[in-house]
Coordinates of C-alpha atoms and ligand atoms in Angstrom, one line a residue:
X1 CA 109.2 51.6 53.6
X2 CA 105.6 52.1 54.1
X3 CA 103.7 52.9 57.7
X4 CA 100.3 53.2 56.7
X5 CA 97.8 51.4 57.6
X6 CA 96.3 48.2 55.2
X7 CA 92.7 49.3 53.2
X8 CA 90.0 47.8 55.0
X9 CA 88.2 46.4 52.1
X10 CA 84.9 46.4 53.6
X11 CA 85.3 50.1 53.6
X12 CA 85.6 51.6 50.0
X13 CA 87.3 55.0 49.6
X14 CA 85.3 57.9 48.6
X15 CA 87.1 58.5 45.2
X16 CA 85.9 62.5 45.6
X17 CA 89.7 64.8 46.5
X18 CA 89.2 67.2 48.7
X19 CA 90.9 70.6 47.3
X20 CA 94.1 71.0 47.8
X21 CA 97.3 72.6 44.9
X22 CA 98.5 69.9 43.1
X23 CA 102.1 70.5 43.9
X24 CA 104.5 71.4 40.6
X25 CA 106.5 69.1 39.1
X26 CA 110.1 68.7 39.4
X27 CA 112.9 66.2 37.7
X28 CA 114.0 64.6 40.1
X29 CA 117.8 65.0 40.3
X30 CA 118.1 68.3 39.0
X31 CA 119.8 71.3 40.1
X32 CA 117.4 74.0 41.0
X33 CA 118.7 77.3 39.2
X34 CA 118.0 81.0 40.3
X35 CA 114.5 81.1 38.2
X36 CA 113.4 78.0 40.0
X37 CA 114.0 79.7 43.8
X38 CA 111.7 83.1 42.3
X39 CA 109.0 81.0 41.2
X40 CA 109.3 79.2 44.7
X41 CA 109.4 82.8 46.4
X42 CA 106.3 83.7 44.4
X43 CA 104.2 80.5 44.8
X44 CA 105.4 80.3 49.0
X45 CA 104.5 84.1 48.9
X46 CA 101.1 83.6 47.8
X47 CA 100.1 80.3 49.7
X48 CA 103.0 78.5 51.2
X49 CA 101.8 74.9 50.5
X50 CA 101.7 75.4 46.9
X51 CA 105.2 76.2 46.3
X52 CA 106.8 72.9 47.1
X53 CA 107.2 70.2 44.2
X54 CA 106.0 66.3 44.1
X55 CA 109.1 65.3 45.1
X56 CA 108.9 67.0 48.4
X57 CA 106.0 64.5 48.6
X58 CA 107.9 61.6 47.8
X59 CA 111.3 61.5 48.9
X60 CA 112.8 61.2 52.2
X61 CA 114.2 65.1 52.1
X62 CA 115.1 67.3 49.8
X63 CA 117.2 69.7 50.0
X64 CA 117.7 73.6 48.8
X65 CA 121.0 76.1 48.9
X66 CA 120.5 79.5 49.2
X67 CA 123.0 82.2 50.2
X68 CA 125.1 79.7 51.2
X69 CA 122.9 78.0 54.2
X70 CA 120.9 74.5 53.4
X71 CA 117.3 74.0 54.0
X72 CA 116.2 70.2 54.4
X73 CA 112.2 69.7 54.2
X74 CA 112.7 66.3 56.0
X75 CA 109.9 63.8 55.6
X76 CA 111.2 60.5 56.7
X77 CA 109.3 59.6 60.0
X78 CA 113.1 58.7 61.9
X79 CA 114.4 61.5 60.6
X80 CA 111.7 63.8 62.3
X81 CA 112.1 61.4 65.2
X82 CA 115.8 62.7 65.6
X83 CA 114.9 66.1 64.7
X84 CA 111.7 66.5 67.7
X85 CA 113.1 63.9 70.8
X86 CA 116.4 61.9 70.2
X87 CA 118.4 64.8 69.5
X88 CA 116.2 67.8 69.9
X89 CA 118.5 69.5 71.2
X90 CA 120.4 70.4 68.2
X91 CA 117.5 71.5 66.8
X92 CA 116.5 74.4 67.8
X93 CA 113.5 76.8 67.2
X94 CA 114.5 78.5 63.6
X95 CA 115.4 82.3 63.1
X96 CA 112.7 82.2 60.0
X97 CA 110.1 81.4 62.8
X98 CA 111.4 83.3 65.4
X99 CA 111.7 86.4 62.5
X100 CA 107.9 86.0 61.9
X101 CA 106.4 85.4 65.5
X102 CA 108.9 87.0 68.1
X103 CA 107.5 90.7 67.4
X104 CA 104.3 89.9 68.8
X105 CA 104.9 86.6 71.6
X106 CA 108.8 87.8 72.7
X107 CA 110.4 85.2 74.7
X108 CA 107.1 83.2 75.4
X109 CA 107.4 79.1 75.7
X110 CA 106.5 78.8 72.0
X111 CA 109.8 80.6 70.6
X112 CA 112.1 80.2 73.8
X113 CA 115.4 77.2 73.4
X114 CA 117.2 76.0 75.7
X115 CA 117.2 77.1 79.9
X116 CA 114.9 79.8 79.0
X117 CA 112.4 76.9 77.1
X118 CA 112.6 74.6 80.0
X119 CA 112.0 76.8 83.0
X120 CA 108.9 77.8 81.3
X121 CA 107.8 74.0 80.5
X122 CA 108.1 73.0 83.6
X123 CA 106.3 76.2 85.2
X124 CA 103.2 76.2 82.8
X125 CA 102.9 72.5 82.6
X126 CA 100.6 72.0 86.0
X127 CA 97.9 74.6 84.3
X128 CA 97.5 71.8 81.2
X129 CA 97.0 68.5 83.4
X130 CA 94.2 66.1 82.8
X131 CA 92.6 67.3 85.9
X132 CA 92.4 71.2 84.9
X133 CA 91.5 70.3 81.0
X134 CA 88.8 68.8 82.1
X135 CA 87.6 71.3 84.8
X136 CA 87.5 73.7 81.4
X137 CA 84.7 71.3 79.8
X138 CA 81.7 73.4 80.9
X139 CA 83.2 76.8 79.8
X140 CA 83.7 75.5 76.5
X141 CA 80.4 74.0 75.6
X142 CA 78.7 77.5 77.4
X143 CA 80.6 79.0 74.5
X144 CA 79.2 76.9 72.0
X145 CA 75.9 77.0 73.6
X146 CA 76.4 80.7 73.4
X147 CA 77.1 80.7 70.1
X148 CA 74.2 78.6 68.8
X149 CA 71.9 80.7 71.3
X150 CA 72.8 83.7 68.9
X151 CA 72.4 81.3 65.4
X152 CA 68.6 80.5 67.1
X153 CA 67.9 83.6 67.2
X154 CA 69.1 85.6 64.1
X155 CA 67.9 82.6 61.9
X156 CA 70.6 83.7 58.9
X157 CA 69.9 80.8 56.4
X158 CA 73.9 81.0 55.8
X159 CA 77.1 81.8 57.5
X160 CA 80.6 82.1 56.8
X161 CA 81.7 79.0 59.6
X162 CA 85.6 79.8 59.3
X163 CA 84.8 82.7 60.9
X164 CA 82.1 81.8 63.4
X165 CA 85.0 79.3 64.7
X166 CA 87.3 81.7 64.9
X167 CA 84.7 83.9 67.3
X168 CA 83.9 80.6 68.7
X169 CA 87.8 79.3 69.7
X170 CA 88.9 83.0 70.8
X171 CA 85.6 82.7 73.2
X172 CA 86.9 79.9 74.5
X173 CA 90.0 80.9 75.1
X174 CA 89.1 84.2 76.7
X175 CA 86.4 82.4 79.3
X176 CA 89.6 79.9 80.0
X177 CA 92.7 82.3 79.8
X178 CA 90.6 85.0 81.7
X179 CA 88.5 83.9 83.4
X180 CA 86.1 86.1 85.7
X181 CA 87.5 89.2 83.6
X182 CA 85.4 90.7 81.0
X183 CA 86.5 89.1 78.0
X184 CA 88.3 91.3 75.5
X185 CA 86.2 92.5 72.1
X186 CA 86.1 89.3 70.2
X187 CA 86.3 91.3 66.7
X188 CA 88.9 93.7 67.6
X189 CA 91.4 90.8 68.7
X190 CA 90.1 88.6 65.9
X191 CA 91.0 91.3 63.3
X192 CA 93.9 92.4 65.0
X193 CA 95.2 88.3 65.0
X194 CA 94.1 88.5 61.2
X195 CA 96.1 91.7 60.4
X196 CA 99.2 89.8 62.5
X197 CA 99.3 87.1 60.4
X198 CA 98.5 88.3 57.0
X199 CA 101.0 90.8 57.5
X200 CA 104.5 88.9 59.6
X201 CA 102.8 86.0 58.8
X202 CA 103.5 86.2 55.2
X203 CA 106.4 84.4 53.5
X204 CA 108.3 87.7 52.9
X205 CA 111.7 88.1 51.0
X206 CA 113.6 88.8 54.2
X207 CA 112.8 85.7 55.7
X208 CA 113.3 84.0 52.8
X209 CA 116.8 85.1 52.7
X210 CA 117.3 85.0 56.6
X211 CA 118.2 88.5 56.9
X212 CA 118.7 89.4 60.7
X213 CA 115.4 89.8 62.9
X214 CA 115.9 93.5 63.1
X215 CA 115.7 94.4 59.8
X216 CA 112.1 96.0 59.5
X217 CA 109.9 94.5 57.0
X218 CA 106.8 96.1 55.0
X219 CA 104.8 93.2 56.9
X220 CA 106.5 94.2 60.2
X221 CA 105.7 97.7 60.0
X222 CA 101.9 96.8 59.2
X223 CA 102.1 94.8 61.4
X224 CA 102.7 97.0 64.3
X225 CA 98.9 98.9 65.0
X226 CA 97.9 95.1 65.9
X227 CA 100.7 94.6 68.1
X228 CA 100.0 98.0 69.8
X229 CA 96.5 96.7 70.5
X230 CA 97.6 93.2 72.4
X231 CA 100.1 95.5 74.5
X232 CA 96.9 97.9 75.6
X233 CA 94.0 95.2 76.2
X234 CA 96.1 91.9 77.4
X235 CA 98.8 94.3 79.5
X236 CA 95.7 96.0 81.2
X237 CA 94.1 92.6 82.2
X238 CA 97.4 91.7 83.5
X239 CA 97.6 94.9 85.4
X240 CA 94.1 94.5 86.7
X241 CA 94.3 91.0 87.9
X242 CA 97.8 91.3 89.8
X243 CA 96.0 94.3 91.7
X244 CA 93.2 92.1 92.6
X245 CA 95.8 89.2 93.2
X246 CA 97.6 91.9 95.5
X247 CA 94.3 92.3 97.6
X248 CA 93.8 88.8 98.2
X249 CA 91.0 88.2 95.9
X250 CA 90.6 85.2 93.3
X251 CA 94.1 83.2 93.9
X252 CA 92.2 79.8 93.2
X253 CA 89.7 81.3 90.4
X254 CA 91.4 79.0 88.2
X255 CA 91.9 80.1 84.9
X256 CA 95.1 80.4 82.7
X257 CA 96.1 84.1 83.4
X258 CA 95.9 83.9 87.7
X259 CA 97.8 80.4 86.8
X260 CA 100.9 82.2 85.1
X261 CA 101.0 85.6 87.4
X262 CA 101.1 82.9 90.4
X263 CA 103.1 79.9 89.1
X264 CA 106.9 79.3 90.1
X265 CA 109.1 77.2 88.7
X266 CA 109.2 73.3 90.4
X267 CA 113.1 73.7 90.5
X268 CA 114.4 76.6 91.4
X269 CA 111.1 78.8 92.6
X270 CA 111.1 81.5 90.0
X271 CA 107.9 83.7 89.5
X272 CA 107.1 84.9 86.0
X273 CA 107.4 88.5 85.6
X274 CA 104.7 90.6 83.8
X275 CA 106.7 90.7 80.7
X276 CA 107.0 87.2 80.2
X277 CA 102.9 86.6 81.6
X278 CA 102.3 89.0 78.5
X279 CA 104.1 87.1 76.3
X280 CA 102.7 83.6 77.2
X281 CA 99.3 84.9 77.6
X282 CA 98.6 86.4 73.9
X283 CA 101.0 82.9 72.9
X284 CA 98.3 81.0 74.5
X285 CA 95.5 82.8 72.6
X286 CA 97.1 83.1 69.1
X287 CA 98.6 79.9 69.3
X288 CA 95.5 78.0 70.4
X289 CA 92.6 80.0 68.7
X290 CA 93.3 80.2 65.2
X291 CA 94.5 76.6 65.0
X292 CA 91.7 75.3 67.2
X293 CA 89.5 77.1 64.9
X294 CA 91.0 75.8 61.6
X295 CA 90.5 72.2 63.0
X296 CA 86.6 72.9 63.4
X297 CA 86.2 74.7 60.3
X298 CA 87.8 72.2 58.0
X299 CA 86.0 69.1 59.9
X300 CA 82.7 71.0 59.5
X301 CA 83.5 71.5 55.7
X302 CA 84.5 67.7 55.4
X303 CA 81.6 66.3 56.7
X304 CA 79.7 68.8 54.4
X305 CA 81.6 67.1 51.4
X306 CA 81.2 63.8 52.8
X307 CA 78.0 63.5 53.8
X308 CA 77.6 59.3 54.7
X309 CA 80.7 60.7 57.4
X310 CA 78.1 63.2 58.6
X311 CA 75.7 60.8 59.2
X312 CA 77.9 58.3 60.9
X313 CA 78.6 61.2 63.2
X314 CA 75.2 62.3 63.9
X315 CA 74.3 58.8 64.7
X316 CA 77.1 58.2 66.9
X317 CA 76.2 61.8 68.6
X318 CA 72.6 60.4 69.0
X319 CA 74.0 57.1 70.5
X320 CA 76.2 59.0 73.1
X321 CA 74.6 61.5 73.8
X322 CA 70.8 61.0 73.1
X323 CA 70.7 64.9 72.9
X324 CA 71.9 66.1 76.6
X325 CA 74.6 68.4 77.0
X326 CA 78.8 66.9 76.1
X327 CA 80.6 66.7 78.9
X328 CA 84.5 66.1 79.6
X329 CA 83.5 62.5 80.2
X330 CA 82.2 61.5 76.6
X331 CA 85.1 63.5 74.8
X332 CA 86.5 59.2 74.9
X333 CA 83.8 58.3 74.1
X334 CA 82.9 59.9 70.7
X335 CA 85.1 57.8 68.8
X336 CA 83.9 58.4 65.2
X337 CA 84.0 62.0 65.7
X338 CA 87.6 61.9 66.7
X339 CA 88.4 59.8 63.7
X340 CA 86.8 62.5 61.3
X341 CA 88.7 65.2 63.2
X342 CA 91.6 63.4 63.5
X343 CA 91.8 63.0 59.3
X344 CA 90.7 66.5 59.2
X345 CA 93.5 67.3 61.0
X346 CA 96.2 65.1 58.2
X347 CA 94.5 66.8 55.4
X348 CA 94.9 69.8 56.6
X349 CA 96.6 70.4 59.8
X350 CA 96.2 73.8 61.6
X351 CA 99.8 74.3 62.5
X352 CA 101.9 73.4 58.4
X353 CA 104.5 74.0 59.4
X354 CA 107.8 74.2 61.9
X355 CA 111.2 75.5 61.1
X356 CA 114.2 74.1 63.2
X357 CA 118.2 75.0 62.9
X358 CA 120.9 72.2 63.0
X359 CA 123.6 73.5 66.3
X360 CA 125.9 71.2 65.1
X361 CA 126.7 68.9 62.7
X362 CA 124.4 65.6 62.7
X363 CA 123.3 62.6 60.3
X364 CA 119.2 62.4 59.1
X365 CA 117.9 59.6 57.3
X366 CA 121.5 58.6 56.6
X367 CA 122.7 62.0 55.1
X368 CA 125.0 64.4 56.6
X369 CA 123.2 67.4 57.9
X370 CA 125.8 70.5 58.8
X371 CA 125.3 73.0 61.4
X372 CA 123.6 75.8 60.4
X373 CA 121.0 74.0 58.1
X374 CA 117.4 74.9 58.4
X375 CA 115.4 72.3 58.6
X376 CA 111.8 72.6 57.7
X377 CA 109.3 70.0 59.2
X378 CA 105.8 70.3 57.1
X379 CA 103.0 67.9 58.6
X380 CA 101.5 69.3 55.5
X381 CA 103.9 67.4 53.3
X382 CA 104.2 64.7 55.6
X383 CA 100.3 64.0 56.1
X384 CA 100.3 63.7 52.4
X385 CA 103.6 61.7 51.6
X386 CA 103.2 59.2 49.3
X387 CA 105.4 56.8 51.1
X388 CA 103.5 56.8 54.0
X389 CA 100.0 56.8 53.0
X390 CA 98.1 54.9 50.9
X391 CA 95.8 57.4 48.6
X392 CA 97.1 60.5 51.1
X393 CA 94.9 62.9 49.3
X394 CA 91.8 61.2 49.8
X395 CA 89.2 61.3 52.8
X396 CA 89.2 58.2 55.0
X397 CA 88.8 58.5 58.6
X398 CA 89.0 54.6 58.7
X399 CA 92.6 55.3 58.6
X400 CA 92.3 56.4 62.5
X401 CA 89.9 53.3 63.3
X402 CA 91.1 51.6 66.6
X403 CA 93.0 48.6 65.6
X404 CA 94.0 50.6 62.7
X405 CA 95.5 54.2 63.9
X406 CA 98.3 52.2 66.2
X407 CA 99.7 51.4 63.1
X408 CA 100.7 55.0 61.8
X409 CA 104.4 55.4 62.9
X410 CA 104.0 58.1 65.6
X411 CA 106.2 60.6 63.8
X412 CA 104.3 59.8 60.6
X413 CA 101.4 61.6 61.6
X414 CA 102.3 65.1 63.4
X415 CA 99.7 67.8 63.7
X416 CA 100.5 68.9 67.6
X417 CA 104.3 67.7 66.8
X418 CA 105.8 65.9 69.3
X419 CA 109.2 64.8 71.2
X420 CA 109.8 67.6 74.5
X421 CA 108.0 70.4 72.3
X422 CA 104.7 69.0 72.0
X423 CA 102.1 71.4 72.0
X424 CA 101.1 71.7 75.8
X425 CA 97.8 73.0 74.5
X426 CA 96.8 69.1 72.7
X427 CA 94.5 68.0 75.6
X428 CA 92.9 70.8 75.9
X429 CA 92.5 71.7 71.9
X430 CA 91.2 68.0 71.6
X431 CA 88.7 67.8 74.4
X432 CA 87.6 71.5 73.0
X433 CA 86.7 70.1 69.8
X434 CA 85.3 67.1 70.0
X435 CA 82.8 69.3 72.7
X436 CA 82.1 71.9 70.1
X437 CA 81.7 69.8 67.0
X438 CA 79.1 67.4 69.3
X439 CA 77.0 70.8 70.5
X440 CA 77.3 72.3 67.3
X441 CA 76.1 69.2 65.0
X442 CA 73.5 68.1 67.3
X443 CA 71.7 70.9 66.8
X444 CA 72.9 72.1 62.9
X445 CA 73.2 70.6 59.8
X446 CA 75.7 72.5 57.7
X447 CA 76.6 72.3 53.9
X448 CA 78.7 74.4 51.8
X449 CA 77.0 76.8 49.8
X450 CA 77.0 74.8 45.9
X451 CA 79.6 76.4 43.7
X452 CA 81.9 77.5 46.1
X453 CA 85.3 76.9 45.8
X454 CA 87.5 76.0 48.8
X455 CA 91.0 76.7 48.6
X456 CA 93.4 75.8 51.3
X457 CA 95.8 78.7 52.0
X458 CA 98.7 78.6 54.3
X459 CA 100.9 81.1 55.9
X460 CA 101.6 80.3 59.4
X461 CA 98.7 78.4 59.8
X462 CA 96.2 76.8 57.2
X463 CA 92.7 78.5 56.7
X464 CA 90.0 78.4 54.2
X465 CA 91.1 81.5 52.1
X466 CA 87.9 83.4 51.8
X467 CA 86.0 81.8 54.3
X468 CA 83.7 78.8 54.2
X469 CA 79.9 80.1 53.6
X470 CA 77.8 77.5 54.9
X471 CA 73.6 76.6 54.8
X472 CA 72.6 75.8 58.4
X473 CA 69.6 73.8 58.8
X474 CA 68.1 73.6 62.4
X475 CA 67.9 69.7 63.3
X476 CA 64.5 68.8 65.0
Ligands
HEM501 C1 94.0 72.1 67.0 C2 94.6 72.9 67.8 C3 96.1 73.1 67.9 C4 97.1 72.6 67.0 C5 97.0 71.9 65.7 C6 98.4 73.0 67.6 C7 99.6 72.7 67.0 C8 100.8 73.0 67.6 C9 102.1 72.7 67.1 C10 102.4 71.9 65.8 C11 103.1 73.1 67.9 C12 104.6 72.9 67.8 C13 105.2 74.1 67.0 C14 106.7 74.0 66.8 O1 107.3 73.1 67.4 O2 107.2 74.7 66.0 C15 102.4 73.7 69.0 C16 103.0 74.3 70.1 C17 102.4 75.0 71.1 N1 101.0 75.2 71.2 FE1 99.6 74.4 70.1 N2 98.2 73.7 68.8 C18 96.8 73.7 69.0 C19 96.2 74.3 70.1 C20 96.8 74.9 71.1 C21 96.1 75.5 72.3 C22 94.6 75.4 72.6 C23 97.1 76.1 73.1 C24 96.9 76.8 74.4 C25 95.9 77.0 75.0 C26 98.3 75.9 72.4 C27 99.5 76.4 72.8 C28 100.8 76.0 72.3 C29 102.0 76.4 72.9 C30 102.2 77.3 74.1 C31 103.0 75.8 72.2 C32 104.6 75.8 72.4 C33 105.0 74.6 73.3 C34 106.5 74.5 73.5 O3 107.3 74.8 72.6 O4 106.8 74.0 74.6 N3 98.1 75.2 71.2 N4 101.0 73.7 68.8

């Protein structure tokens, strides 16, 4: 069965692939032996996307034994349907990702199950409605304004852009998470993010063979200077705001940290205490600054490869916005740039990948699935399925045309996920984007330096390895 969309014939594809590994081959039907799960070990240890073979890409699942437990990398869109909302409660939040992230976010909403999932949901939800997204709007293009402000004045004829969206997202995040407090150093907490997840991120022969959380790792112990750091800067903005919380001053200041240290569960009433604030607040800046970052820098890098895309978008920018500030209001209104993003965001999506665990036993895309089975979900894979999309590896943002996108089956097409453990952060990542990429490109032009090489490189999220060096050229 195919969901994609038809070809629009009046647009032609750009034949030009954007980079990404051209995934090893594998006979299909065959019996994977011990040699085969090394080389997978070696390939996932070096960049995780380039360790799965083509028929990951083109069958429904397929399915690996080790130490006696099953792994499914499940790829059929009713299958994942199961797996994220009809039954997502078997499925729960896997020790692989749990092994990898808990050191550093504990018990926060992203890694919680069950109870201890829901209370949280429910408590953190009112900070993510419509009406507060959008109240966030001028903080984020003041970032970017910010940012360009400092690209005026240096004048560098070239910059590596992965990383100015990496300073850019984490800006946003601290003028949004914290609000009127001084924003912590923007280097330290984007190196200490970086040592993070180049150290527990990392595929690492533990996780692999799912030994228990508590058995220290090499990563884990390198790990641990960065961890120390979050506990000193994010507990003493904690500590500083309940004090001025304690003597009545900024209750309704409105950003994300007074929001958790105030906000009780609907149901039953229950604060969070400073532990769990902690956790939730360094969740909501890993978990929505690298990723929001990613999405920039590999839109930014597309429309440098494609440049009749980047003039579609500047024209629709000049149409919109005639060259006055974004706000909130035109984020619906910059459709074109939302397509580009959006396909950005199937060719590479920020977040590759989620792990799951079967509790009980349960049938997927007609197969028996045992309890116990880990179940990996790869919108990596998926985006690029061969079933599901017609030239997958190719850039079309015609694919997300209106008319056209409502014909992608909704769990064809994942990169927030979806079902009950959506990312709560979506509006908000979405709205910050579209803002940044329309202040950013209405006043640069920016093209990958010639001869570089762009290689996609996954470990818990997907970044350009080595940066993206970039020409900027100052639009009149
Ligand atoms: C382009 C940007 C972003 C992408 C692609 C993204 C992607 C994702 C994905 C795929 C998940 C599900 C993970 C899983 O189920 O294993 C998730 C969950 C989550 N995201 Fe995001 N995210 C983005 C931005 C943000 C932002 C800006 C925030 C917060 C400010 C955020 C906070 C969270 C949280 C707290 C969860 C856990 C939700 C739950 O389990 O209930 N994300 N995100």
């Amino acid at each position: 069965m195919s969901y994609s969309t038809l070809t629009d014939a009046a647009a032609p594809r750009d034949p030009k692939r954007p980079p990404a590994p051209i995934p090893p081959h594998e006979q299909p039907g065959s019996t994977p032996g011990l040699r085969d799960y090394w080389t997978f070990f070696l390939n996932a240890r070096r960049n995780l996307i380039s360790a799965f073979t083509d028929i990951a890409y083109e069958q429904p699942f397929v399915k690996r034994k080790l130490r006696g437990a099953e792994t499914w990398v499940v790829s059929e869109p009713e299958a994942i349907k199961r797996i994220l909302l009809d039954n997502a409660g078997n499925y729960v939040k896997s020790q692989q990702q749990k092994r990898r992230l808990e050191p550093a976010l504990g018990q926060s909403l992203l890694l919680a199950d069950g109870e201890a999932w829901r209370w949280q949901r429910r408590t953190t939800a009112p900070a993510f409605q419509h009406k507060k997204i959008v109240g966030f709007a001028p903080l984020m293009v003041a970032a970017a304004e910010d940012m360009l402000a400092r690209w005026d004045k240096e004048a560098l004829p070239e910059r590596n852009i992965a990383r100015e969206m990496m300073g850019l997202a984490y800006d946003v995040l601290s003028r949004t998470v914290f609000g009127r407090a001084a924003p912590l150093a923007a280097d330290r907490m984007g190196k200490a993010i970086d040592l993070y997840l180049d150290t527990a991120g990392r595929m690492d022969l533990a996780a692999m063979l799912n030994l228990p959380i508590w058995v220290p790792t090499l990563g884990r112990l390198r790990a641990r200077p960065a961890l120390n750091w979050f506990k000193a800067e994010i507990g003493g903005a904690i500590r500083e705001r309940r004090a001025e919380l304690a003597r009545g001053i900024g209750s309704d200041s409105g950003d994300l940290l007074t929001m958790l240290l105030t906000a009780t569960d609907p149901e039953t009433g229950r604060p969070m205490d400073d532990q769990l604030v902690y956790d939730n607040a360094l969740t909501f800046i890993v978990a929505g600054h690298e990723t929001t970052a990613n999405a920039l820098a590999w839109t930014l890098f597309l429309l440098s490869e494609f440049p009749w895309a980047e003039a579609r978008v500047s024209q629709e920018l000049a149409q919109v916005l005639g060259g006055r500030t974004p706000g909130a209001d035109d984020v619906a209104r910059l459709t074109y740039t939302r397509q580009v993003l959006d396909e950005a965001m199937r060719l590479y999506p920020p977040a590759p990948f989620a792990g799951r665990e079967a509790i009980e036993d349960d049938v997927l895309a007609g197969a028996p699935v045992k309890a116990g089975t880990q179940i990996l979900v790869s919108a990596y894979i998926l985006h690029r399925h061969r079933r599901l999309w017609e030239e997958p590896d190719l850039f079309d943002p015609e694919r997300f045309a209106p008319g056209r996108r409502e014909a992608i089956h909704r769990f064809a097409y994942i990169p927030f996920s979806a079902g009950p453990r959506i990312c709560i952060g979506m509006a908000f990542a979405i709205q910050e984007a579209i803002l940044l990429l329309a202040t950013i490109l209405q006043r640069y032009r920016l093209t990958l330096r010639p001869g570089h090489v762009v290689e996609p490189h996954a470990t818990i999220t997907l970044r350009p390895r080595g940066g993206l060096p970039m020409k900027l050229e100052r639009r009149q």
